[in-house]
Tab-separated table of C-alpha atoms in Angstrom:
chain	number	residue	atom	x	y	z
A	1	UNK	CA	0.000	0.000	0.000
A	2	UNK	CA	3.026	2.462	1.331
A	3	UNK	CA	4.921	1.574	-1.810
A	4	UNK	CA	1.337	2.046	-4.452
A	5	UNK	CA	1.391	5.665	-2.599
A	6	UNK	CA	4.868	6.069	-3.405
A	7	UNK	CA	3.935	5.746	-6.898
A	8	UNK	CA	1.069	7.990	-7.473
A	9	UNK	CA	3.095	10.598	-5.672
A	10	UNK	CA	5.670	10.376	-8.157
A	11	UNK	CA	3.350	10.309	-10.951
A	12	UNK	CA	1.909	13.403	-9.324
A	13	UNK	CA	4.696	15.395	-8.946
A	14	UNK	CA	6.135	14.639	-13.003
A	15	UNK	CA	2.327	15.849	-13.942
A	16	UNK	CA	2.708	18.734	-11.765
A	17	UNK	CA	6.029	19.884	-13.336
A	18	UNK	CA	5.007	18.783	-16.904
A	19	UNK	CA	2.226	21.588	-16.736
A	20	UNK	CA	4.360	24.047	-14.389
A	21	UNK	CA	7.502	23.891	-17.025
A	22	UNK	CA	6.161	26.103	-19.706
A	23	UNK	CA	5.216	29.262	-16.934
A	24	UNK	CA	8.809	28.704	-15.252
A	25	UNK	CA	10.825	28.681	-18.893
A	26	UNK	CA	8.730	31.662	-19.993
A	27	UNK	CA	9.391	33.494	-16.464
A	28	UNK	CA	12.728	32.671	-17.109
A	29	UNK	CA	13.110	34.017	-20.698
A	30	UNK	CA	10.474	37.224	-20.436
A	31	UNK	CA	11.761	38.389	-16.624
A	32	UNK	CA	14.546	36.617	-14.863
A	33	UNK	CA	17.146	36.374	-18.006
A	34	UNK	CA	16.257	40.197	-18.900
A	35	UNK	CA	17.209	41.358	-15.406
A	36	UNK	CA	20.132	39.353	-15.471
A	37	UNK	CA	21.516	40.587	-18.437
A	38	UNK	CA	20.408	44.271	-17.348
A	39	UNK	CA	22.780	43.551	-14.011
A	40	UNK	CA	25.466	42.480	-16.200
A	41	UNK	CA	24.622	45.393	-18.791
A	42	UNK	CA	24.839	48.013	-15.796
A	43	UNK	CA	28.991	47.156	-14.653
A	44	UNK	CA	30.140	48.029	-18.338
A	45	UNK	CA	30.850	50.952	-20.597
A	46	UNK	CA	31.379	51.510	-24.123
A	47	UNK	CA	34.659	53.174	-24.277
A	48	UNK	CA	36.581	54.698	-27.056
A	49	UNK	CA	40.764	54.547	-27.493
A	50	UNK	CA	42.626	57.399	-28.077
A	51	UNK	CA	41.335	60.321	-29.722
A	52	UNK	CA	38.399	58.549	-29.971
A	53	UNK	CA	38.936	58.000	-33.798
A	54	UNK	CA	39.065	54.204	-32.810
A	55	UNK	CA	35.961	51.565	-32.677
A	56	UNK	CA	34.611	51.587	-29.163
A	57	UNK	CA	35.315	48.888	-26.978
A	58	UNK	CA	33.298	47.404	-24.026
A	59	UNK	CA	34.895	47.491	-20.543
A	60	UNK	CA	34.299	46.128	-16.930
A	61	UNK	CA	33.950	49.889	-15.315
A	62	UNK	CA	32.736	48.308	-11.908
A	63	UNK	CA	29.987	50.732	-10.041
A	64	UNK	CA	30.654	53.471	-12.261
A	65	UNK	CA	27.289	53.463	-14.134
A	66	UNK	CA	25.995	53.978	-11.109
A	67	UNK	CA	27.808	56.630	-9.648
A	68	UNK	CA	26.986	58.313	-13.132
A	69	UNK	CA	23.218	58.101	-12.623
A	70	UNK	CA	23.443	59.380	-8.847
A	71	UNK	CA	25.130	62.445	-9.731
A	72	UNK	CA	23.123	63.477	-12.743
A	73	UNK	CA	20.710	66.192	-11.498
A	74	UNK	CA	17.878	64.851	-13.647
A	75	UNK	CA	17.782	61.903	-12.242
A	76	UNK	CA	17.845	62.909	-8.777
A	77	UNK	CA	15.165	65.502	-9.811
A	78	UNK	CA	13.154	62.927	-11.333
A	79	UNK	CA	13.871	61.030	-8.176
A	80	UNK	CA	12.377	63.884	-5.862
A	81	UNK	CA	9.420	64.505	-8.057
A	82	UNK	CA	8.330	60.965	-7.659
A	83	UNK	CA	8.214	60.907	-4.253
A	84	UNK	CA	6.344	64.012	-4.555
A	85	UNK	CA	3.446	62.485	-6.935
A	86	UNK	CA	3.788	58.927	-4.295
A	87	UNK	CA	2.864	61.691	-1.343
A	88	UNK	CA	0.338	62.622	-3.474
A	89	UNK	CA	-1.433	60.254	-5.069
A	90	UNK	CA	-1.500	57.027	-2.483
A	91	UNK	CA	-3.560	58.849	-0.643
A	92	UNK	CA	-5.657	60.162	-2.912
A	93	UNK	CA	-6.300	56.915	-4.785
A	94	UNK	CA	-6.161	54.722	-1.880
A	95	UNK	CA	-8.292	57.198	0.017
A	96	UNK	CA	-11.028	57.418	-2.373
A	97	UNK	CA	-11.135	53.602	-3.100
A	98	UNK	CA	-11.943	53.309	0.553
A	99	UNK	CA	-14.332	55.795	0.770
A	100	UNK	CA	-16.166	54.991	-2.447
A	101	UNK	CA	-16.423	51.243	-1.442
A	102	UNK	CA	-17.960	51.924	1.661
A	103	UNK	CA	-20.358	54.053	0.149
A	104	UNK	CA	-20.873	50.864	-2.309
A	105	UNK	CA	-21.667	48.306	0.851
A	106	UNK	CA	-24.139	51.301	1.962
A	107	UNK	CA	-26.186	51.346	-0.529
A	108	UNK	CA	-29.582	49.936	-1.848
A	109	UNK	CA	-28.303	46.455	-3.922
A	110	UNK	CA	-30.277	47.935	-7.325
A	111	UNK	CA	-28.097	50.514	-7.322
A	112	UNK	CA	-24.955	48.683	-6.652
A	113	UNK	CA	-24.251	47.127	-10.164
A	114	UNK	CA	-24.985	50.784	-11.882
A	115	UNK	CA	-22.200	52.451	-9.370
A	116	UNK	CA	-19.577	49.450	-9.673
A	117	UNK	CA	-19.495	49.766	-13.506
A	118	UNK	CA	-19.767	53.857	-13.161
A	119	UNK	CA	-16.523	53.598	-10.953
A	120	UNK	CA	-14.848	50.977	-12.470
A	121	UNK	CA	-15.621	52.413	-16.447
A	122	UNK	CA	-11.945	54.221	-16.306
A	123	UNK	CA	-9.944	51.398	-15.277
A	124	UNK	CA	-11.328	50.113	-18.560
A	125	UNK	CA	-9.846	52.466	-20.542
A	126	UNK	CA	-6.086	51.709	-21.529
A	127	UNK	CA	-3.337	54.019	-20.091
A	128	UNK	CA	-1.824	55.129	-23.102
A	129	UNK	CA	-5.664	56.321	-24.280
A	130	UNK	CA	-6.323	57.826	-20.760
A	131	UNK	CA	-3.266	60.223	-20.791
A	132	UNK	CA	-4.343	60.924	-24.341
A	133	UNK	CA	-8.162	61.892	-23.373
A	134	UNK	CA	-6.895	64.006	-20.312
A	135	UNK	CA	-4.266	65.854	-22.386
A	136	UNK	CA	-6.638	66.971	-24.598
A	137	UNK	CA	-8.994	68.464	-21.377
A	138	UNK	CA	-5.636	70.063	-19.916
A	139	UNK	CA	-4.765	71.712	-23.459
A	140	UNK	CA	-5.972	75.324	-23.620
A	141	UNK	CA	-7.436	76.215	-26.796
A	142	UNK	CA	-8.937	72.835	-27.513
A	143	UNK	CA	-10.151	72.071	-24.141
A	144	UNK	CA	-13.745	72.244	-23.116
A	145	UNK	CA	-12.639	71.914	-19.771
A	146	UNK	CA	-10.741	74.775	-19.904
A	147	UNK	CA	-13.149	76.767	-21.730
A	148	UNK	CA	-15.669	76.299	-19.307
A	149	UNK	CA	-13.651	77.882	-16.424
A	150	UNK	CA	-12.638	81.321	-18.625
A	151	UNK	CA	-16.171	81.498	-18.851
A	152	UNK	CA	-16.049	81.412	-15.361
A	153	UNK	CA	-13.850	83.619	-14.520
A	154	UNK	CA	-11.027	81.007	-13.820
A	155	UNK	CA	-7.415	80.887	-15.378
A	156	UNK	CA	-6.152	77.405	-14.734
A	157	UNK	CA	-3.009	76.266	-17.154
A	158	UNK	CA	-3.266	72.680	-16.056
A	159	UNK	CA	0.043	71.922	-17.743
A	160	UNK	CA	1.878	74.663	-15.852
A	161	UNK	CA	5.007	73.369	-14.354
A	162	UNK	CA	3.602	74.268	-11.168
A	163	UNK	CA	0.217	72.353	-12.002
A	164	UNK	CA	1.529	69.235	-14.102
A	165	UNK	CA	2.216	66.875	-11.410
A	166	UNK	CA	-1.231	67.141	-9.899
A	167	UNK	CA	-3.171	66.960	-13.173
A	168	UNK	CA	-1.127	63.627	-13.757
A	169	UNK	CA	-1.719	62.562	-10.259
A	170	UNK	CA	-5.471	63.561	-11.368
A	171	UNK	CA	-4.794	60.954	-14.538
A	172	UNK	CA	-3.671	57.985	-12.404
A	173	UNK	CA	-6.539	58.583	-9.432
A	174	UNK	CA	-9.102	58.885	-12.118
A	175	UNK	CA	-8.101	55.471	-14.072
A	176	UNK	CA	-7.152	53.364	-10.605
A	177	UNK	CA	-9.723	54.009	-7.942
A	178	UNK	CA	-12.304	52.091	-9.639
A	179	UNK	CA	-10.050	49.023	-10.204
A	180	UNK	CA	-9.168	49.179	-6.253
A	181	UNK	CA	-12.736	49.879	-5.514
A	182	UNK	CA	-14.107	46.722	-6.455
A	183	UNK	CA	-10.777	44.565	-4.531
A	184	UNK	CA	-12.271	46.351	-1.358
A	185	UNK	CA	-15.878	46.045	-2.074
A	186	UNK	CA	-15.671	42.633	-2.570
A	187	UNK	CA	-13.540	42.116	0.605
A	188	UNK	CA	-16.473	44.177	2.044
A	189	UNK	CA	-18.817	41.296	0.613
A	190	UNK	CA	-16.896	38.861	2.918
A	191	UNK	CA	-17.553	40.799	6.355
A	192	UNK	CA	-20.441	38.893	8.158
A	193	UNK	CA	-23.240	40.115	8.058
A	194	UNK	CA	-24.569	38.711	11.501
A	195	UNK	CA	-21.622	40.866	13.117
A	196	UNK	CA	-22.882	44.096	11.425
A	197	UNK	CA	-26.829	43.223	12.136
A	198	UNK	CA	-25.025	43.211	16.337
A	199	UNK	CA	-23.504	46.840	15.809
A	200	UNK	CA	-27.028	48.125	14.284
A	201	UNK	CA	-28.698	46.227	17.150
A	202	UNK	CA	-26.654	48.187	19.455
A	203	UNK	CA	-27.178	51.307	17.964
A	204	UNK	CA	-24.253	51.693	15.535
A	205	UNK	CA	-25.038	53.925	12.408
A	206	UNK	CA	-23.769	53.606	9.071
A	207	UNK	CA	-20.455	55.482	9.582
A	208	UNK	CA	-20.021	54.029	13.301
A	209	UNK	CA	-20.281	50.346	11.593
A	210	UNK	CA	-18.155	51.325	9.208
A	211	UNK	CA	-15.337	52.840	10.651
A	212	UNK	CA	-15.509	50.451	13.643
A	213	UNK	CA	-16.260	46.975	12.057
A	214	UNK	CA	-16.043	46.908	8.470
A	215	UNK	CA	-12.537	49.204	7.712
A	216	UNK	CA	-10.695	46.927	10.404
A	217	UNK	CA	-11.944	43.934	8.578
A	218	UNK	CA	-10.735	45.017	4.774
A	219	UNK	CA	-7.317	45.816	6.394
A	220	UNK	CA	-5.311	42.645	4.261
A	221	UNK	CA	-7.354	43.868	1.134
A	222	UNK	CA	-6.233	47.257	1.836
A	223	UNK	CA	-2.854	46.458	2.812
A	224	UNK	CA	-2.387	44.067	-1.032
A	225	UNK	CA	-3.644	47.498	-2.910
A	226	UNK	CA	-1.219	49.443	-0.545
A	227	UNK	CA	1.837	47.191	-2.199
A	228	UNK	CA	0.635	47.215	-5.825
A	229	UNK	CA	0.323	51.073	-6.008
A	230	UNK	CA	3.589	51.966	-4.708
A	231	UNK	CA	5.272	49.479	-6.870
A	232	UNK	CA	3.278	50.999	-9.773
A	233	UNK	CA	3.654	54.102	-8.393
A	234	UNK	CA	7.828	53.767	-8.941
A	235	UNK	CA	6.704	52.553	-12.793
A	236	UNK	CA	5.222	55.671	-13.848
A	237	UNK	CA	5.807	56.395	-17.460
A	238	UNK	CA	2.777	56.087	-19.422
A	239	UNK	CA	1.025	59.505	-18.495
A	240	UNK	CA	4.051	62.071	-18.584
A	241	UNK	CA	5.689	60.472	-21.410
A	242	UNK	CA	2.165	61.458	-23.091
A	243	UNK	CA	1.974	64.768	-21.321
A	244	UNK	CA	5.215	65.469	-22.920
A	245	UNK	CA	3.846	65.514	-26.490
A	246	UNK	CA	1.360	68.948	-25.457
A	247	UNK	CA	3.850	70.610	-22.612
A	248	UNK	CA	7.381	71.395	-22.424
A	249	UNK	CA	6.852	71.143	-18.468
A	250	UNK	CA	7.638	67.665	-18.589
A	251	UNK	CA	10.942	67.009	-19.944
A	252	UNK	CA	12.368	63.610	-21.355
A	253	UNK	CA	14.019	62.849	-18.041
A	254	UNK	CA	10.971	64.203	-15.951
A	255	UNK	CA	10.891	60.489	-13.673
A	256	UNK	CA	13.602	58.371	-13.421
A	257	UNK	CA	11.883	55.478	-15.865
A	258	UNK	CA	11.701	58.167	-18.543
A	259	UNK	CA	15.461	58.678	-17.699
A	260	UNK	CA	16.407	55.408	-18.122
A	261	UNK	CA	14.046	55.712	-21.515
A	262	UNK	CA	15.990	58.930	-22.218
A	263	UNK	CA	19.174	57.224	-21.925
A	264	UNK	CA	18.891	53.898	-23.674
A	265	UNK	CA	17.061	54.877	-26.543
A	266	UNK	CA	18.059	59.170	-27.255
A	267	UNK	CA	21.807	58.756	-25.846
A	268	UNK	CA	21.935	55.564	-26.527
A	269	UNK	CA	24.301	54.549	-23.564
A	270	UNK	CA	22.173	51.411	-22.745
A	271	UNK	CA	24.528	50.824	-19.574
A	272	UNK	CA	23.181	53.531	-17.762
A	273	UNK	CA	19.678	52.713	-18.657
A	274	UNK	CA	20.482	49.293	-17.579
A	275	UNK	CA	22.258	50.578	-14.114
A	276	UNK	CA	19.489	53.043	-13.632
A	277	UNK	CA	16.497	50.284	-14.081
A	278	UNK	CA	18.594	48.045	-11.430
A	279	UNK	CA	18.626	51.370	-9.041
A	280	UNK	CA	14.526	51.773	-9.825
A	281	UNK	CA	13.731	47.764	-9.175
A	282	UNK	CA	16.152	48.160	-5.817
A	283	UNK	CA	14.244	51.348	-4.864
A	284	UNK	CA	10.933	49.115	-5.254
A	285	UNK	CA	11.615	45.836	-3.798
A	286	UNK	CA	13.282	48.115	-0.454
A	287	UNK	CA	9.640	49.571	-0.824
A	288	UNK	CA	7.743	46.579	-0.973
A	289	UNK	CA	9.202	44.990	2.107
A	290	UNK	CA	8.928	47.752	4.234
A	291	UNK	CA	5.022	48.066	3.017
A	292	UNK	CA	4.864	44.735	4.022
A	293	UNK	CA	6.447	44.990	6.887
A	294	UNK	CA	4.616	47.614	8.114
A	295	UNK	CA	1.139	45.511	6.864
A	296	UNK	CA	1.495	42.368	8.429
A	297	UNK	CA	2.401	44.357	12.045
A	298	UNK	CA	-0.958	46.561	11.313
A	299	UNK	CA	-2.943	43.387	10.753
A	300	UNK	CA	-2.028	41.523	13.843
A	301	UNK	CA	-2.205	44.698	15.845
């Protein structure tokens, strides 16, 4: 009998693997081999002999690339200005996706399935289009938007260097809230009822039950979206890189993934791109682990 177990085990664990080999050699081709070769990438430089009439030759150069990035002002701007829009929009995003999901679990169920697809309808619409729709509101000239407050009486240049990082904080808040809605609305679906039904017995309201009972309860769900945004957070690119196109405001090295852009692909000195992507992924996985640090001592607390 031991020894028949022993066998289907085996079998089990060569089926397992047979279907678990083609996501591991993918992973292995599309993201481990790429960051490899980006670590390599980043302790090079292409050098040139001489008086530089001579073909350029590749050379170990040791931390250099990154010493290189760290001291070029635009990065460290770009650097500073992300921290800025994190400051900014976490809270904002994460914020409102509370807020609106409570107000989701609050109200009458016909009117649920309208409001989930009204507050989720943005995250449907791809990034790249997103930027695109809100540059044209931000342009003046061609901007309804903008139109509407001169007649007003208001004088808003939303793509003002002082103005451009909110109105792409405004861009990122506007397409994620719904998606994060609906993760916390649905962890909202898993508080028990008979728990809530107590509080109202005893008198709780709406925002007493919600505050006191069901926000305490969404705290893993909350604490998942918490990790996702600021790693996205340290990805942005899609939304200034479009921004760009209507407003000098943002430059080419505005955040440091549109540096590393800048770099690999304008000055074509793919080892710093490579050394500044291995800075970004550091700066996110030291990010991640103190957000989950922090989560897992704010659950069990």
């Amino acid at each position: 009998m031991a020894r028949k177990t022993s066998t289907m085990s085996g079998t089990g664990g060569r089926t397992a693997a047979l279907f678990l080999f083609p996501f591991f050699a993918v992973f292995a081709v599309a993201m481990i081999a790429p960051v490899v070769y980006s670590l390599v990438l980043s302790f090079y430089a292409q050098q040139k002999s001489g008086l530089g009439f001579g073909g350029a030759k590749t050379s170990f150069v040791g931390l250099e690339n990154y010493v290189q990035v760290f001291q070029s002002e635009t990065f460290t701007g770009g650097l500073g200005r992300l921290a800025l829009y994190c400051l900014i929009y976490i809270p904002c995003m994460v914020g409102g996706a509370v807020v609106f999901a409570l107000l989701l679990d609050a109200t009458v169920a016909r009117a649920r399935k309208l409001f989930q697809l009204l507050v989720f309808l943005p995250h449907a619409v791809p990034g790249v289009i997103a930027a695109l729709i809100w540059a044209y509101l931000y342009t003046p000239g061609v901007s309804p938007l903008v139109q509407a407050l001169q007649s007003g009486g208001i004088q808003l240049n939303f793509l003002d260097a002082h103005l451009v990082l909110p109105s792409i904080v405004n861009i990122a808040v506007w397409e994620w809230t719904g998606y994060n809605v609906i993760i916390l609305f649905t962890a909202l679906q898993a508080v028990p009822r008979e728990i809530l039904e107590a509080a109202r017995v005893d008198g709780a309201g709406e925002i007493r039950a919600a505050l006191s009972i069901k926000f305490p309860l969404i705290l893993p769900a909350l604490s998942v979206i918490i990790l996702f945004t600021v790693i996205g957070t340290l990805q942005l690119f899609t939304e200034p890189s479009i921004i760009s196109k209507a407003t000098a405001s943002v430059t080419s090295t505005w955040v440091p993934n549109l540096w590393a852009y800048d770099a690999a692909f304008n000055r074509h000195n793919l080892n710093q791109a490579a050394a500044a992507s291995i800075i970004i992924a550091l700066l996110a996985a030291g990010l991640s682990l103190t957000v989950t640090r922090f989560s897992s001592r704010m659950n069990k607390a």
